[in-house]
GROMACS .gro file of C-alpha atoms in nm:
model
  177
    1UNK     CA    1   9.234  20.796  17.028
    2UNK     CA    2   9.227  20.947  17.374
    3UNK     CA    3   9.475  21.217  17.468
    4UNK     CA    4   9.315  21.354  17.786
    5UNK     CA    5   9.138  21.126  18.035
    6UNK     CA    6   8.958  21.262  18.339
    7UNK     CA    7   8.930  21.018  18.630
    8UNK     CA    8   8.649  21.101  18.875
    9UNK     CA    9   8.771  20.946  19.200
   10UNK     CA   10   8.647  20.903  19.552
   11UNK     CA   11   8.806  20.756  19.867
   12UNK     CA   12   8.643  20.413  19.829
   13UNK     CA   13   8.743  20.080  19.676
   14UNK     CA   14   8.565  20.201  19.364
   15UNK     CA   15   8.814  20.488  19.339
   16UNK     CA   16   9.101  20.238  19.327
   17UNK     CA   17   8.935  20.044  19.044
   18UNK     CA   18   8.870  20.363  18.849
   19UNK     CA   19   9.233  20.464  18.891
   20UNK     CA   20   9.367  20.125  18.782
   21UNK     CA   21   9.151  20.118  18.469
   22UNK     CA   22   9.229  20.481  18.389
   23UNK     CA   23   9.604  20.422  18.411
   24UNK     CA   24   9.573  20.114  18.190
   25UNK     CA   25   9.380  20.317  17.928
   26UNK     CA   26   9.631  20.603  17.947
   27UNK     CA   27   9.925  20.365  17.897
   28UNK     CA   28   9.758  20.205  17.594
   29UNK     CA   29   9.672  20.536  17.430
   30UNK     CA   30   9.955  20.761  17.552
   31UNK     CA   31   9.699  20.991  17.716
   32UNK     CA   32   9.748  21.228  18.009
   33UNK     CA   33   9.536  21.187  18.320
   34UNK     CA   34   9.352  21.442  18.529
   35UNK     CA   35   9.270  21.295  18.870
   36UNK     CA   36   8.966  21.464  19.024
   37UNK     CA   37   8.821  21.431  19.370
   38UNK     CA   38   8.504  21.629  19.426
   39UNK     CA   39   8.476  21.733  19.789
   40UNK     CA   40   8.110  21.678  19.862
   41UNK     CA   41   7.872  21.566  20.134
   42UNK     CA   42   7.727  21.331  19.870
   43UNK     CA   43   8.035  21.108  19.888
   44UNK     CA   44   7.989  20.797  20.095
   45UNK     CA   45   8.168  20.832  20.428
   46UNK     CA   46   8.187  21.212  20.424
   47UNK     CA   47   8.114  21.399  20.748
   48UNK     CA   48   7.769  21.548  20.784
   49UNK     CA   49   7.585  21.771  21.031
   50UNK     CA   50   7.272  21.629  21.196
   51UNK     CA   51   7.074  21.947  21.125
   52UNK     CA   52   6.754  21.838  21.302
   53UNK     CA   53   6.946  21.828  21.633
   54UNK     CA   54   6.966  22.208  21.640
   55UNK     CA   55   6.588  22.245  21.644
   56UNK     CA   56   6.582  22.076  21.984
   57UNK     CA   57   6.921  22.182  22.123
   58UNK     CA   58   7.015  22.522  21.974
   59UNK     CA   59   7.305  22.564  22.220
   60UNK     CA   60   7.488  22.270  22.064
   61UNK     CA   61   7.560  22.455  21.739
   62UNK     CA   62   7.907  22.586  21.836
   63UNK     CA   63   8.022  22.250  21.968
   64UNK     CA   64   7.893  22.053  21.668
   65UNK     CA   65   8.014  22.319  21.423
   66UNK     CA   66   8.371  22.302  21.555
   67UNK     CA   67   8.368  21.924  21.552
   68UNK     CA   68   8.229  21.921  21.197
   69UNK     CA   69   8.499  22.160  21.077
   70UNK     CA   70   8.768  21.931  21.219
   71UNK     CA   71   8.609  21.624  21.058
   72UNK     CA   72   8.573  21.805  20.727
   73UNK     CA   73   8.941  21.910  20.728
   74UNK     CA   74   9.039  21.550  20.801
   75UNK     CA   75   8.816  21.433  20.511
   76UNK     CA   76   8.960  21.698  20.281
   77UNK     CA   77   9.319  21.598  20.369
   78UNK     CA   78   9.236  21.230  20.311
   79UNK     CA   79   9.119  21.318  19.959
   80UNK     CA   80   9.435  21.516  19.882
   81UNK     CA   81   9.654  21.232  20.013
   82UNK     CA   82   9.468  20.988  19.787
   83UNK     CA   83   9.522  21.217  19.486
   84UNK     CA   84   9.891  21.263  19.565
   85UNK     CA   85   9.942  20.888  19.600
   86UNK     CA   86   9.759  20.808  19.276
   87UNK     CA   87   9.946  21.082  19.090
   88UNK     CA   88  10.280  20.943  19.208
   89UNK     CA   89  10.175  20.591  19.102
   90UNK     CA   90  10.072  20.715  18.758
   91UNK     CA   91  10.398  20.904  18.711
   92UNK     CA   92  10.593  20.593  18.819
   93UNK     CA   93  10.402  20.402  18.548
   94UNK     CA   94  10.520  20.666  18.295
   95UNK     CA   95  10.174  20.827  18.270
   96UNK     CA   96  10.157  21.205  18.293
   97UNK     CA   97   9.907  21.295  18.567
   98UNK     CA   98   9.785  21.608  18.738
   99UNK     CA   99   9.524  21.632  19.009
  100UNK     CA  100   9.280  21.862  19.179
  101UNK     CA  101   9.025  21.851  19.458
  102UNK     CA  102   8.723  22.073  19.398
  103UNK     CA  103   8.428  22.129  19.633
  104UNK     CA  104   8.079  22.113  19.488
  105UNK     CA  105   7.818  21.892  19.330
  106UNK     CA  106   8.007  21.591  19.183
  107UNK     CA  107   7.787  21.564  18.872
  108UNK     CA  108   7.832  21.923  18.765
  109UNK     CA  109   8.197  21.958  18.868
  110UNK     CA  110   8.293  21.649  18.665
  111UNK     CA  111   8.115  21.770  18.350
  112UNK     CA  112   8.239  22.129  18.385
  113UNK     CA  113   8.601  22.026  18.440
  114UNK     CA  114   8.589  21.780  18.150
  115UNK     CA  115   8.474  22.062  17.921
  116UNK     CA  116   8.720  22.320  18.053
  117UNK     CA  117   9.017  22.081  18.042
  118UNK     CA  118   8.921  21.942  17.701
  119UNK     CA  119   8.890  21.581  17.813
  120UNK     CA  120   8.837  21.313  17.547
  121UNK     CA  121   8.711  21.062  17.803
  122UNK     CA  122   8.571  21.059  18.155
  123UNK     CA  123   8.623  20.746  18.365
  124UNK     CA  124   8.369  20.724  18.644
  125UNK     CA  125   8.236  20.458  18.878
  126UNK     CA  126   7.885  20.333  18.933
  127UNK     CA  127   7.760  20.250  19.281
  128UNK     CA  128   7.478  20.030  19.158
  129UNK     CA  129   7.189  20.216  19.320
  130UNK     CA  130   6.862  20.127  19.158
  131UNK     CA  131   6.494  20.191  19.200
  132UNK     CA  132   6.402  20.411  19.494
  133UNK     CA  133   6.763  20.463  19.609
  134UNK     CA  134   6.859  20.608  19.270
  135UNK     CA  135   6.543  20.819  19.258
  136UNK     CA  136   6.609  20.965  19.604
  137UNK     CA  137   6.989  20.987  19.593
  138UNK     CA  138   7.030  21.058  19.226
  139UNK     CA  139   7.310  20.909  19.025
  140UNK     CA  140   7.631  21.091  18.949
  141UNK     CA  141   7.720  20.847  18.672
  142UNK     CA  142   7.375  20.883  18.514
  143UNK     CA  143   7.401  21.263  18.515
  144UNK     CA  144   7.752  21.253  18.368
  145UNK     CA  145   7.643  21.007  18.096
  146UNK     CA  146   7.373  21.252  17.986
  147UNK     CA  147   7.560  21.582  18.025
  148UNK     CA  148   7.930  21.512  17.957
  149UNK     CA  149   8.100  21.696  17.672
  150UNK     CA  150   8.292  21.379  17.578
  151UNK     CA  151   8.278  20.998  17.593
  152UNK     CA  152   8.218  20.834  17.930
  153UNK     CA  153   8.355  20.499  18.050
  154UNK     CA  154   8.165  20.360  18.350
  155UNK     CA  155   8.354  20.125  18.581
  156UNK     CA  156   8.158  19.859  18.768
  157UNK     CA  157   8.273  19.728  19.104
  158UNK     CA  158   8.403  19.371  19.051
  159UNK     CA  159   8.162  19.096  19.163
  160UNK     CA  160   8.377  18.986  19.461
  161UNK     CA  161   8.395  19.344  19.588
  162UNK     CA  162   8.018  19.386  19.546
  163UNK     CA  163   7.957  19.079  19.764
  164UNK     CA  164   8.196  19.208  20.031
  165UNK     CA  165   8.026  19.549  20.023
  166UNK     CA  166   7.680  19.390  20.068
  167UNK     CA  167   7.807  19.185  20.365
  168UNK     CA  168   7.967  19.497  20.516
  169UNK     CA  169   7.643  19.699  20.472
  170UNK     CA  170   7.436  19.415  20.623
  171UNK     CA  171   7.667  19.391  20.925
  172UNK     CA  172   7.652  19.768  20.977
  173UNK     CA  173   7.274  19.768  20.955
  174UNK     CA  174   7.236  19.482  21.203
  175UNK     CA  175   7.469  19.642  21.460
  176UNK     CA  176   7.315  19.985  21.412
  177UNK     CA  177   7.651  20.154  21.339
   0.00000   0.00000   0.00000
């Protein structure tokens, strides 16, 4: 059975579902958990720099750079707080858990850490991109499925949450925010 389970988490609702399922698996099997948050611009909601702006307004670099650094630190701290909270919840549920936040490409970091830590199972979420979106954005879960050194359990967002996410995306698109 599983002794070491790596949970690949992000700061979304999906991250909560991954955590809940990972804890349930760990309790059933007596496994330890490794909670991982990959600090990446690929994560939905992460701060980004509008690079094309600097072609037209080169003097803005210092102002935007400082603002971006502040946003990035806030994002980084949010990830650490999530990991600390989940770790405490796991420990309260009598599941041994450790955590780490690592910057980089999520796909590679997840596979590398799983190999280095000796994970028996990776629990990861799937955003549900398909067609052109998956081709352009890539798929972390797809990469991990094909390159992981161990078994992979892919968590789907529950149907009710998918509907809420679609409504939220539609509202954001119609308001232009």
